[in-house]
XYZ file of C-alpha atoms in Angstrom:
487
model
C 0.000 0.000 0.000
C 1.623 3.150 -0.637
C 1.635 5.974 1.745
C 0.121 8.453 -0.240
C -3.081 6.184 -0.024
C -3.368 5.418 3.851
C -6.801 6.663 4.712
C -9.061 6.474 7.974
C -11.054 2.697 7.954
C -7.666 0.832 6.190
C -5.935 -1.818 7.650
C -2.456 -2.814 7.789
C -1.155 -5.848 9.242
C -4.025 -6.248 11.687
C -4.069 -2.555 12.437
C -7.430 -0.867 11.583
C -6.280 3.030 10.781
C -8.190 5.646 12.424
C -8.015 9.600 11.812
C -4.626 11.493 11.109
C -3.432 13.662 14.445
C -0.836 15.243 12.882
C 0.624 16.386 9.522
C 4.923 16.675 9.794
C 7.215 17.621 7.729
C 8.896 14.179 7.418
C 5.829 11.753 8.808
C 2.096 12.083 9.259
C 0.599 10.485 12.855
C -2.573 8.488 13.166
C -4.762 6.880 15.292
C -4.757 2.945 14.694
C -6.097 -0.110 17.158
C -5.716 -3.172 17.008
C -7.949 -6.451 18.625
C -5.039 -7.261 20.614
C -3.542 -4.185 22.182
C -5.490 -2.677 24.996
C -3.665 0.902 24.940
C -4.156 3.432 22.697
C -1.680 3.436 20.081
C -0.206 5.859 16.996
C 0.940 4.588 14.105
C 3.825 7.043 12.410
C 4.044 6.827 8.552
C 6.712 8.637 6.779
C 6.359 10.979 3.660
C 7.977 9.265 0.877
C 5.969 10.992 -2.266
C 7.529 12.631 -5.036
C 9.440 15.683 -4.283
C 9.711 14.769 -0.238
C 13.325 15.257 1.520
C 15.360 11.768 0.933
C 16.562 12.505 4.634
C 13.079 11.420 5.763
C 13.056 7.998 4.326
C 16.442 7.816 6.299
C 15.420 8.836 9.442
C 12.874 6.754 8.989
C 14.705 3.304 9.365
C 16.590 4.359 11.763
C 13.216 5.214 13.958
C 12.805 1.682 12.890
C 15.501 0.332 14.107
C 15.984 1.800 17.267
C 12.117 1.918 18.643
C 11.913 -1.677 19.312
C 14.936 -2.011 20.742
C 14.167 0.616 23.474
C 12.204 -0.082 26.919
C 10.846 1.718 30.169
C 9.108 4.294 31.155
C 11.173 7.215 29.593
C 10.249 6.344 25.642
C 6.986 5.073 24.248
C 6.161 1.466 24.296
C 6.445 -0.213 20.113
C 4.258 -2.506 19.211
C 5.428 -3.274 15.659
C 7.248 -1.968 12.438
C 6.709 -2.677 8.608
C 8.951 -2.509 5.954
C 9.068 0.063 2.666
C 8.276 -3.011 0.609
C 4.717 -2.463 1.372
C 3.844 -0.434 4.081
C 6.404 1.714 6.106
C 5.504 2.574 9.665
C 5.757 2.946 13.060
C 3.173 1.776 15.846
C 3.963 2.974 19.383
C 1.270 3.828 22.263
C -0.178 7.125 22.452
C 0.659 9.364 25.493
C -1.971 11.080 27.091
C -1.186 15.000 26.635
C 0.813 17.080 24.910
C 4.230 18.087 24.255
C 6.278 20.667 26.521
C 6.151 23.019 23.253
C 2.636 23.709 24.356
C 4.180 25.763 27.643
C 6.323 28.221 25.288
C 3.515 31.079 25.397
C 4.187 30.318 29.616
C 7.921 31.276 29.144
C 9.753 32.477 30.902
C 8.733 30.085 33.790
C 9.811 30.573 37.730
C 13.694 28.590 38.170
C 12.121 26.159 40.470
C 9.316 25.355 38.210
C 12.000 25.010 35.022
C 14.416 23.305 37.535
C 12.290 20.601 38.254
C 11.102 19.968 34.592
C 14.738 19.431 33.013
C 15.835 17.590 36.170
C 13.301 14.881 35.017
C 14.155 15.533 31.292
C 17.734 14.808 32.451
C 16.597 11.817 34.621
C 15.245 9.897 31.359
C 18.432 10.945 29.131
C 19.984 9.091 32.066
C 17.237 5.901 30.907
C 17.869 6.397 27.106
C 21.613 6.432 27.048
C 22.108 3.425 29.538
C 19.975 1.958 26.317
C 23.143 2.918 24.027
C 21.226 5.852 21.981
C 21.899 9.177 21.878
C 18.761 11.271 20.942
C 20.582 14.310 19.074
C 16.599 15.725 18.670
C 16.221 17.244 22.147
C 13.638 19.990 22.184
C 9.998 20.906 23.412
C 7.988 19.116 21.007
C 10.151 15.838 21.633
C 8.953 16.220 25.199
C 6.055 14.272 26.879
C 5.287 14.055 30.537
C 3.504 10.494 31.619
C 0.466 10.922 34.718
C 3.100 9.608 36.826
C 5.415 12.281 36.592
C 8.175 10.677 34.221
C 9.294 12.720 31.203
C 9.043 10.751 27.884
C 11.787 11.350 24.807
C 9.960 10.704 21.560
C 10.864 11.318 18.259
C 14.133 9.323 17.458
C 14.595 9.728 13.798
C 17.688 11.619 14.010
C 18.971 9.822 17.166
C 22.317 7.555 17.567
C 22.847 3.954 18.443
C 25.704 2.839 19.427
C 25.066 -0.421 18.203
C 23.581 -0.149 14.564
C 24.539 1.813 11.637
C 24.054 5.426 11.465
C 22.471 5.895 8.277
C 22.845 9.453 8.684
C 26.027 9.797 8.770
C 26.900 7.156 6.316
C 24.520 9.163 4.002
C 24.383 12.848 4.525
C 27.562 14.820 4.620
C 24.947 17.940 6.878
C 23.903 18.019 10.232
C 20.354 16.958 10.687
C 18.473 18.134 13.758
C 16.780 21.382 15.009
C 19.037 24.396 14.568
C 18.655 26.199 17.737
C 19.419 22.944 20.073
C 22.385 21.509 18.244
C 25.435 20.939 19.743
C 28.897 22.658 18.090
C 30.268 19.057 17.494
C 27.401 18.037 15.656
C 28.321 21.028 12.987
C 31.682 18.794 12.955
C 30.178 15.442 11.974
C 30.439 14.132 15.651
C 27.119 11.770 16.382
C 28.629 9.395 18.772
C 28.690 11.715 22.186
C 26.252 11.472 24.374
C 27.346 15.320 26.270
C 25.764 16.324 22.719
C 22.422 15.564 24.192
C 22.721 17.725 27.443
C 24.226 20.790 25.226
C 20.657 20.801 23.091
C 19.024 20.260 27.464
C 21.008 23.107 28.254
C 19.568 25.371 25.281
C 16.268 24.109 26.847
C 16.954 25.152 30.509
C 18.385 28.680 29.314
C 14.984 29.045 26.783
C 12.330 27.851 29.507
C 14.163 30.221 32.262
C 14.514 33.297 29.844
C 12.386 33.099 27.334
C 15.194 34.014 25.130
C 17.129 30.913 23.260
C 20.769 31.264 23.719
C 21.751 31.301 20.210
C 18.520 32.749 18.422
C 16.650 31.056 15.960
C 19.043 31.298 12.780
C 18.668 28.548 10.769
C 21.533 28.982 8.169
C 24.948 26.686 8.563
C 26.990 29.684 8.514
C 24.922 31.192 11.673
C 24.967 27.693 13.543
C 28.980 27.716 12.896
C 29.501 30.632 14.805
C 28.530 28.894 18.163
C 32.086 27.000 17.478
C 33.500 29.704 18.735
C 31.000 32.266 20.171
C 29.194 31.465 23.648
C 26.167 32.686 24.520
C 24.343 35.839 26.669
C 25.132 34.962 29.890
C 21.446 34.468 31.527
C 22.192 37.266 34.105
C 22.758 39.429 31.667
C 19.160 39.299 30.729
C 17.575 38.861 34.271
C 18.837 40.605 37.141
C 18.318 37.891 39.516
C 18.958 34.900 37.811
C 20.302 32.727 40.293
C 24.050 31.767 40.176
C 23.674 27.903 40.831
C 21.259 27.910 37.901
C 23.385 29.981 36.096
C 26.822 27.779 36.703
C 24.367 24.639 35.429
C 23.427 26.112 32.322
C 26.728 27.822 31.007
C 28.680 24.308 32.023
C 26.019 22.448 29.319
C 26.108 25.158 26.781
C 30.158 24.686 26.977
C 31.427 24.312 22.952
C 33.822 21.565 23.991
C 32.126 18.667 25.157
C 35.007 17.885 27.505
C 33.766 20.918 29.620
C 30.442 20.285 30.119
C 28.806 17.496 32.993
C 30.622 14.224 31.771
C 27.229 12.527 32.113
C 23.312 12.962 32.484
C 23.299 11.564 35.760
C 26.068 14.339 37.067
C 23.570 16.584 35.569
C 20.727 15.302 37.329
C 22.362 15.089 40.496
C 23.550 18.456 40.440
C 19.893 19.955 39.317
C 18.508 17.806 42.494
C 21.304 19.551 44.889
C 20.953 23.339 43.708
C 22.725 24.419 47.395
C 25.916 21.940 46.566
C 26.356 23.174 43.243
C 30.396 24.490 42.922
C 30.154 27.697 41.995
C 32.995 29.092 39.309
C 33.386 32.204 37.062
C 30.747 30.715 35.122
C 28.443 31.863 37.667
C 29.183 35.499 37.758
C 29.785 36.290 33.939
C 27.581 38.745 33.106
C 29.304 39.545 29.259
C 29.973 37.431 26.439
C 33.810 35.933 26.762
C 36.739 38.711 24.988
C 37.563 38.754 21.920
C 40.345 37.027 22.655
C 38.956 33.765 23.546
C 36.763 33.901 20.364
C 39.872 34.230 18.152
C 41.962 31.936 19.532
C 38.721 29.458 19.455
C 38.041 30.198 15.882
C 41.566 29.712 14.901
C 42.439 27.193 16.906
C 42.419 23.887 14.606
C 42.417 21.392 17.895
C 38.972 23.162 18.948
C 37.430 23.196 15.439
C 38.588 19.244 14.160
C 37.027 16.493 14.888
C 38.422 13.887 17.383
C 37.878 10.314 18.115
C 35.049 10.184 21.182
C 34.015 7.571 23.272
C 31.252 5.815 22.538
C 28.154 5.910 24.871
C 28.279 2.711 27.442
C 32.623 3.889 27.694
C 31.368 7.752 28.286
C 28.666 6.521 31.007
C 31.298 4.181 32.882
C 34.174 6.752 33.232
C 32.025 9.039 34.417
C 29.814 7.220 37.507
C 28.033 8.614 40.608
C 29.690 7.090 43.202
C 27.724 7.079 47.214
C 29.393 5.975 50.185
C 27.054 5.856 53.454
C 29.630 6.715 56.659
C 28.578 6.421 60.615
C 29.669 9.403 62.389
C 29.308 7.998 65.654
C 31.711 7.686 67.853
C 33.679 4.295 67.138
C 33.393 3.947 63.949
C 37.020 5.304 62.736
C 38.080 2.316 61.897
C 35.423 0.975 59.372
C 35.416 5.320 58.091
C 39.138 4.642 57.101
C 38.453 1.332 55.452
C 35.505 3.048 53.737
C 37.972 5.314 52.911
C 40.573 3.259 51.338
C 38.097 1.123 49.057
C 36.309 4.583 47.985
C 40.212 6.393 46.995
C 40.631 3.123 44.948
C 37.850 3.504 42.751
C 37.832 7.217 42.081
C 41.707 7.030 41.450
C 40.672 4.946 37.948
C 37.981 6.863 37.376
C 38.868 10.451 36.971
C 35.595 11.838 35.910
C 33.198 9.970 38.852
C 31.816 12.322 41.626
C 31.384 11.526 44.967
C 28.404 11.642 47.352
C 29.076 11.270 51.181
C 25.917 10.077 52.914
C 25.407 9.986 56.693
C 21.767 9.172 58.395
C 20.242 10.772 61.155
C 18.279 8.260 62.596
C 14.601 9.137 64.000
C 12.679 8.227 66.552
C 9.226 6.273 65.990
C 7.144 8.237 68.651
C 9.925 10.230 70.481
C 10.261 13.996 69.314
C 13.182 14.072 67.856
C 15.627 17.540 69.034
C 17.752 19.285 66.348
C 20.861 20.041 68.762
C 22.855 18.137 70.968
C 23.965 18.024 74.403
C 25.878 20.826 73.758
C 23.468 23.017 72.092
C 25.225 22.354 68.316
C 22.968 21.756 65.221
C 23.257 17.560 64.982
C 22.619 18.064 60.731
C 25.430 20.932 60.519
C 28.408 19.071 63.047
C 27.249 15.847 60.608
C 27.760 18.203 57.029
C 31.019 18.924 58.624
C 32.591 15.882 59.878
C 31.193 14.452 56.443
C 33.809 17.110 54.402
C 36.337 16.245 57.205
C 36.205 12.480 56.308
C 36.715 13.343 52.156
C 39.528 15.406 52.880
C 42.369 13.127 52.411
C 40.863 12.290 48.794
C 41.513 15.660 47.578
C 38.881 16.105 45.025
C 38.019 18.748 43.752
C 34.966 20.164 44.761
C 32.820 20.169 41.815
C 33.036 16.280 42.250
C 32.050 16.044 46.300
C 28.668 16.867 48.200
C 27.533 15.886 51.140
C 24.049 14.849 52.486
C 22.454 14.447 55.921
C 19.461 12.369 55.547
C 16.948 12.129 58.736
C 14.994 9.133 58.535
C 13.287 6.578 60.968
C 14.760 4.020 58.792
C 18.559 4.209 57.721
C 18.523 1.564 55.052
C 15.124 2.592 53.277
C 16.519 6.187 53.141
C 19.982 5.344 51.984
C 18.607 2.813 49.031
C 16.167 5.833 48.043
C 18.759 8.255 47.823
C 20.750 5.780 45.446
C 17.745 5.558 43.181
C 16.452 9.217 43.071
C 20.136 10.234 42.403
C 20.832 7.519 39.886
C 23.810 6.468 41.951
C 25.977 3.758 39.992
C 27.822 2.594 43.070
C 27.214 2.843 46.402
C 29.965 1.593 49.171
C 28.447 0.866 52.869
C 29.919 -0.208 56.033
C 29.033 -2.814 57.787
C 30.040 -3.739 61.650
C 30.985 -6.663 64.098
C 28.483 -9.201 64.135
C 25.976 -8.725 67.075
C 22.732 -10.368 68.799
C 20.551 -7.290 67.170
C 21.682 -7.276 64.442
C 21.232 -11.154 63.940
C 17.578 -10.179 64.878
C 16.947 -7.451 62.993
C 19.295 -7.699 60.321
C 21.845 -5.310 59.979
C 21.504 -1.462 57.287
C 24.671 -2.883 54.918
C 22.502 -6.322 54.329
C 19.153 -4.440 53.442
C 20.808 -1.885 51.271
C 23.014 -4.659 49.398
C 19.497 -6.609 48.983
C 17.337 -3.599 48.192
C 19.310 -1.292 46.235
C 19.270 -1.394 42.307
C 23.345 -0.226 41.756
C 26.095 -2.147 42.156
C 26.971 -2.791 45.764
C 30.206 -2.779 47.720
C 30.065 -4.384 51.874
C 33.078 -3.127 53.954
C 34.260 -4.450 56.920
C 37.078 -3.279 58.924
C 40.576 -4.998 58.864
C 40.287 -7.267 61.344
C 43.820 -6.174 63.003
C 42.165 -2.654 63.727
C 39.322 -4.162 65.421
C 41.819 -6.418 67.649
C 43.814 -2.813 68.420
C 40.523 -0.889 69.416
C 39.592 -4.247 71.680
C 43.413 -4.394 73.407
C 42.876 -2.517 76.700
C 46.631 -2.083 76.412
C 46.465 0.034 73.339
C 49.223 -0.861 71.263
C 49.377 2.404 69.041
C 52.053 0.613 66.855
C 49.609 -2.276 64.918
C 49.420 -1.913 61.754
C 45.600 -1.804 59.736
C 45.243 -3.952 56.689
C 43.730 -3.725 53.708
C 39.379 -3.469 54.392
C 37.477 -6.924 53.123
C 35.077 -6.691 50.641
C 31.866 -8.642 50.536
């Protein structure tokens, strides 16, 4: 059947067509159901007449390819596929609502307001490129929200997988994507980096918090080249109180090299969760374009303006993890704090880019009111904030890559596995103590986390020479601490 001829009533491969929702310029949408499929479903079908951009029919197959191969909640569900031979299309279920364009007449919208929708757009970039694809097509009207809450990335005809062909690049020698969100590599024929993604999220954030898009809404090559070397109005420019935080998160994803900007989605998220912890740097207080200096030595610098070999997506998301470690601050615990600190110094010392979240819990009483200072009348959550920095110290990171959190909580393990899955945490290290008669009852935090908690895992116990020192009444100073086991 060819496309030109798809009209309401037909059926295709046990679909039964129903009326067209939307007219594109490279696929029309339509209503289909099928006996069954209980949800409501869309079928896309792509413009292939005479006369149509060849780019579409490209695009096309890649939709095709990558759709199926995508699950959960951040992409629509796709119940089948045909092939040109007959019938091209697309059948995927049909969200409920519409796309965030519909909020542009709303712009420019309050920072928390704007915070809190990009945080969850950021949240299922974190989803899409654990999946291997980079969507290269991030913009309002590729935005969805579910009833739940979850943002939902449609649209993926222009996307990257980095496990098929790119058809695209194989077959197009331009950029393909929507001029005002693409990244300055993608002007250099680079498809295969994920950071590309939060550059176009950045141009969102900056748009939906000014109302102005960073770099306007030129659509010739020769305009989009400039942002190779030109950076944008900084956003304080243009509002007086633009917050700095906000503003140090936007200018760091709008950065031309992707090298500068958050390594990953999840850093991105995390720091859009924790607006007090964000590091604050000169990007912050800019409030004028960068000299004309910078610009020329950009523009005529040949290592900023060539492509360079890039890692692909699953090597760019496991150089750059969220790493948690949950730390007692009670007193006694210094010994399984240093092994803690020992197994957390060798992981971040092979992984450069990973950042580091120090978590201590403030445990709550059921039916007790619970007092905010202690004995002697200091704030418990500020001396724990403090003795958490005090504990990182040695590591000497920087502090872009360290926050700390105080979590109060009736239960420790319930809030410490939540805080690992809000935060996307890819690795979370966790004490655990001597063996004891409660905690043979109860079961101990370390167990329920390690049971409970959907990232990888690492159980620490002290070295068992340290706990033999702190037990010696005679206090040999002298002994020697081993390496910490790891369960």
């Amino acid at each position: 059947m060819a496309s030109g001829l798809v009209q309401s009533g037909a059926e295709i491969d046990g679909f039964t067509v129903g009326e067209c929702v939307h007219r594109g310029g490279m696929a029309t949408l339509w209503t289909v159901t099928h006996p069954g499929i209980a949800v409501p479903l869309l079928m896309k079908i792509p413009r292939v007449s005479e006369g149509e951009d060849p780019a579409a029919i490209v695009s096309f197959e890649m939709e095709q390819m990558i759709l199926p191969r995508l699950s959960g909640p951040h992409v629509p569900a796709c119940f089948g596929t045909g092939d040109f031979a007959s019938q091209a299309y697309v059948v995927i279920e049909r969200i409920a609502g519409d796309t965030l364009y519909r909020r542009l007449p709303d712009l420019p919208l309050a920072y928390e307001e704007a915070r809190g929708i990009v945080t969850r757009i950021a949240r299922a970039l974190v989803d899409l490129h654990r999946q291997n694809v980079i969507h290269h097509d991030i913009k309002p009207s590729s935005i969805m929200f579910r009833a739940s809450g979850e943002a939902v990335l449609v649209d993926y005809g222009l996307s990257h997988h980095n496990q098929l062909p790119d058809l695209l690049q194989e077959e197009f020698r331009l950029p393909y994507g929507t001029a005002p969100y693409m990244a300055p590599e993608r002007l250099l024929g680079v498809r295969n980096d994920p950071r590309s993604d939060l550059f176009s999220l950045g141009v969102l954030l900056y748009f939906f918090t000014t109302g102005v898009r960073p770099f306007g809404e030129t659509e010739t090559l020769r305009g989009m080249r400039r942002r190779l070397w030109r950076d944008p109005q900084p956003p304080r420019r243009l509002k007086a109180d633009y917050p700095p935080w906000l503003q140090e998160i936007v200018l760091r994803c709008l950065e031309i090299e992707p090298v500068w900007r958050y390594p990953t989605s999840a850093q991105l998220a995390f720091e859009l969760g924790h607006p007090g912890q964000v590091k604050l740097t000169a990007r912050s207080e800019k409030l004028k374009h960068d000299p004309c200096s910078t610009v020329l030595r950009r523009r005529f610098n040949r290592d900023l303006s060539t492509p360079r070999p890039k890692l692909d997506v699953a090597a760019q998301l496991a150089s750059s993890p969220i790493v948690a470690v949950a730390l007692d601050t009670e007193e006694g615990s210094s010994a399984l704090n240093e092994a803690l600190r020992v197994t957390a110094e060798r992981i971040l010392k092979t992984l450069p880019s990973a950042r580091l979240a120090c978590i201590n819990v403030l445990k709550l009483g059921r039916v007790t009111i619970d007092r905010t200072l202690d004995e002697q009348g200091h704030n418990k959550h500020i001396d724990r904030m403090v003795q958490l920095r005090h504990w990182a110290q040695p590591l000497r990171l920087d502090e872009s890559r360290l926050t700390v959190h105080v979590l109060e909580a009736i239960d420790p393990a319930a809030a410490i596995t939540e805080f690992a899955q809000v935060n996307q945490v890819d690795h979370l290290i966790i004490g655990a103590r001597q063996d004891s008669i409660k905690r043979t009852l109860l079961g101990s935090v370390s167990a329920k986390v390690a049971s409970e908690a959907a990232c990888t895992v690492t159980v620490v116990r002290p070295p068992r020479l340290a706990v033999l020192a702190k037990q010696d009444t005679a206090g040999d100073a002298d002994r020697s601490i081993g390496p910490p086991g790891v369960f």
